[in-house]
mmCIF file with all atom_site columns, C-alpha atoms in Angstrom:
data_model
loop_
_atom_site.group_PDB
_atom_site.id
_atom_site.type_symbol
_atom_site.label_atom_id
_atom_site.label_alt_id
_atom_site.label_comp_id
_atom_site.label_asym_id
_atom_site.label_entity_id
_atom_site.label_seq_id
_atom_site.pdbx_PDB_ins_code
_atom_site.Cartn_x
_atom_site.Cartn_y
_atom_site.Cartn_z
_atom_site.occupancy
_atom_site.B_iso_or_equiv
_atom_site.pdbx_formal_charge
_atom_site.auth_seq_id
_atom_site.auth_comp_id
_atom_site.auth_asym_id
_atom_site.auth_atom_id
_atom_site.pdbx_PDB_model_num
ATOM 1  C CA . MET A 1 1  ? 197.552 120.280 108.255 1.00 92.00 ? 1  MET A CA 1
ATOM 2  C CA . LYS A 1 2  ? 200.765 119.800 106.341 1.00 94.00 ? 2  LYS A CA 1
ATOM 3  C CA . ILE A 1 3  ? 200.573 117.809 103.104 1.00 96.00 ? 3  ILE A CA 1
ATOM 4  C CA . THR A 1 4  ? 203.786 116.455 101.626 1.00 96.00 ? 4  THR A CA 1
ATOM 5  C CA . VAL A 1 5  ? 204.033 114.786 98.232  1.00 96.00 ? 5  VAL A CA 1
ATOM 6  C CA . ASP A 1 6  ? 207.052 112.728 97.237  1.00 96.00 ? 6  ASP A CA 1
ATOM 7  C CA . ASP A 1 7  ? 207.450 113.795 93.607  1.00 93.00 ? 7  ASP A CA 1
ATOM 8  C CA . GLU A 1 8  ? 209.791 110.862 92.971  1.00 94.00 ? 8  GLU A CA 1
ATOM 9  C CA . LEU A 1 9  ? 207.009 108.415 93.885  1.00 96.00 ? 9  LEU A CA 1
ATOM 10 C CA . CYS A 1 10 ? 204.009 110.233 92.430  1.00 95.00 ? 10 CYS A CA 1
ATOM 11 C CA . ASP A 1 11 ? 203.002 108.640 89.140  1.00 93.00 ? 11 ASP A CA 1
ATOM 12 C CA . GLY A 1 12 ? 200.287 111.144 88.210  1.00 93.00 ? 12 GLY A CA 1
ATOM 13 C CA . LEU A 1 13 ? 197.372 108.721 88.269  1.00 94.00 ? 13 LEU A CA 1
ATOM 14 C CA . GLY A 1 14 ? 195.241 111.298 90.086  1.00 95.00 ? 14 GLY A CA 1
ATOM 15 C CA . GLN A 1 15 ? 193.447 109.044 92.549  1.00 97.00 ? 15 GLN A CA 1
ATOM 16 C CA . CYS A 1 16 ? 193.910 111.748 95.182  1.00 97.00 ? 16 CYS A CA 1
ATOM 17 C CA . ALA A 1 17 ? 192.266 114.313 92.903  1.00 97.00 ? 17 ALA A CA 1
ATOM 18 C CA . LEU A 1 18 ? 189.252 112.049 92.502  1.00 97.00 ? 18 LEU A CA 1
ATOM 19 C CA . VAL A 1 19 ? 188.855 111.727 96.279  1.00 98.00 ? 19 VAL A CA 1
ATOM 20 C CA . ALA A 1 20 ? 189.636 115.338 97.248  1.00 98.00 ? 20 ALA A CA 1
ATOM 21 C CA . PRO A 1 21 ? 189.416 117.612 94.194  1.00 98.00 ? 21 PRO A CA 1
ATOM 22 C CA . GLU A 1 22 ? 189.250 120.666 96.481  1.00 97.00 ? 22 GLU A CA 1
ATOM 23 C CA . VAL A 1 23 ? 192.849 119.949 97.519  1.00 98.00 ? 23 VAL A CA 1
ATOM 24 C CA . PHE A 1 24 ? 194.546 117.923 94.767  1.00 98.00 ? 24 PHE A CA 1
ATOM 25 C CA . ALA A 1 25 ? 194.700 118.422 90.994  1.00 97.00 ? 25 ALA A CA 1
ATOM 26 C CA . LEU A 1 26 ? 196.903 117.441 88.088  1.00 95.00 ? 26 LEU A CA 1
ATOM 27 C CA . ASP A 1 27 ? 198.410 120.166 85.929  1.00 94.00 ? 27 ASP A CA 1
ATOM 28 C CA . ASP A 1 28 ? 198.773 119.982 82.149  1.00 93.00 ? 28 ASP A CA 1
ATOM 29 C CA . ASP A 1 29 ? 201.984 117.952 82.549  1.00 90.00 ? 29 ASP A CA 1
ATOM 30 C CA . GLU A 1 30 ? 200.212 115.502 84.903  1.00 88.00 ? 30 GLU A CA 1
ATOM 31 C CA . ARG A 1 31 ? 202.157 116.790 87.916  1.00 91.00 ? 31 ARG A CA 1
ATOM 32 C CA . LEU A 1 32 ? 200.323 116.956 91.190  1.00 95.00 ? 32 LEU A CA 1
ATOM 33 C CA . VAL A 1 33 ? 199.281 120.382 92.460  1.00 96.00 ? 33 VAL A CA 1
ATOM 34 C CA . VAL A 1 34 ? 198.242 120.708 96.105  1.00 97.00 ? 34 VAL A CA 1
ATOM 35 C CA . ALA A 1 35 ? 196.179 123.553 97.576  1.00 96.00 ? 35 ALA A CA 1
ATOM 36 C CA . PRO A 1 36 ? 198.511 125.586 99.811  1.00 92.00 ? 36 PRO A CA 1
ATOM 37 C CA . GLU A 1 37 ? 196.241 125.786 102.875 1.00 92.00 ? 37 GLU A CA 1
ATOM 38 C CA . PRO A 1 38 ? 193.263 123.453 102.689 1.00 95.00 ? 38 PRO A CA 1
ATOM 39 C CA . ALA A 1 39 ? 190.384 124.058 105.075 1.00 94.00 ? 39 ALA A CA 1
ATOM 40 C CA . ARG A 1 40 ? 190.374 121.996 108.280 1.00 94.00 ? 40 ARG A CA 1
ATOM 41 C CA . GLU A 1 41 ? 187.020 120.489 107.432 1.00 96.00 ? 41 GLU A CA 1
ATOM 42 C CA . LEU A 1 42 ? 188.688 118.743 104.469 1.00 97.00 ? 42 LEU A CA 1
ATOM 43 C CA . ALA A 1 43 ? 191.048 116.775 106.747 1.00 96.00 ? 43 ALA A CA 1
ATOM 44 C CA . GLY A 1 44 ? 189.021 113.580 106.346 1.00 96.00 ? 44 GLY A CA 1
ATOM 45 C CA . LYS A 1 45 ? 189.033 113.850 102.561 1.00 97.00 ? 45 LYS A CA 1
ATOM 46 C CA . VAL A 1 46 ? 192.765 114.601 102.538 1.00 97.00 ? 46 VAL A CA 1
ATOM 47 C CA . ALA A 1 47 ? 193.459 111.526 104.678 1.00 97.00 ? 47 ALA A CA 1
ATOM 48 C CA . ALA A 1 48 ? 191.285 109.413 102.370 1.00 98.00 ? 48 ALA A CA 1
ATOM 49 C CA . ALA A 1 49 ? 193.123 110.794 99.338  1.00 98.00 ? 49 ALA A CA 1
ATOM 50 C CA . ALA A 1 50 ? 196.482 109.871 100.898 1.00 97.00 ? 50 ALA A CA 1
ATOM 51 C CA . ARG A 1 51 ? 195.198 106.341 101.501 1.00 97.00 ? 51 ARG A CA 1
ATOM 52 C CA . ALA A 1 52 ? 193.919 106.155 97.904  1.00 97.00 ? 52 ALA A CA 1
ATOM 53 C CA . CYS A 1 53 ? 197.380 106.864 96.489  1.00 97.00 ? 53 CYS A CA 1
ATOM 54 C CA . PRO A 1 54 ? 198.568 103.548 95.025  1.00 96.00 ? 54 PRO A CA 1
ATOM 55 C CA . VAL A 1 55 ? 202.247 104.440 95.502  1.00 97.00 ? 55 VAL A CA 1
ATOM 56 C CA . ARG A 1 56 ? 201.865 106.121 98.932  1.00 97.00 ? 56 ARG A CA 1
ATOM 57 C CA . ALA A 1 57 ? 203.385 109.388 97.698  1.00 97.00 ? 57 ALA A CA 1
ATOM 58 C CA . ILE A 1 58 ? 201.255 111.574 100.003 1.00 97.00 ? 58 ILE A CA 1
ATOM 59 C CA . SER A 1 59 ? 201.808 112.088 103.693 1.00 96.00 ? 59 SER A CA 1
ATOM 60 C CA . VAL A 1 60 ? 199.674 114.237 105.973 1.00 96.00 ? 60 VAL A CA 1
ATOM 61 C CA . GLU A 1 61 ? 200.579 115.734 109.332 1.00 93.00 ? 61 GLU A CA 1
ATOM 62 C CA . GLU A 1 62 ? 198.058 117.427 111.557 1.00 85.00 ? 62 GLU A CA 1
ATOM 63 C CA . SER A 1 63 ? 199.152 120.859 112.749 1.00 75.00 ? 63 SER A CA 1
#
């Protein structure tokens, strides 16, 4: 899967990190960090994390 984050939209609230902490995290500057190649079995959590983003900064494409 390919995860894209629009850094211009991301506000650093971390909702995605609460839903899928295996894939998303906030660094010390509250910027979003995404795991480079998340496991396929996390696809459902990644999709839920994208939906949880209040500003819709995350998009997910299946590969």
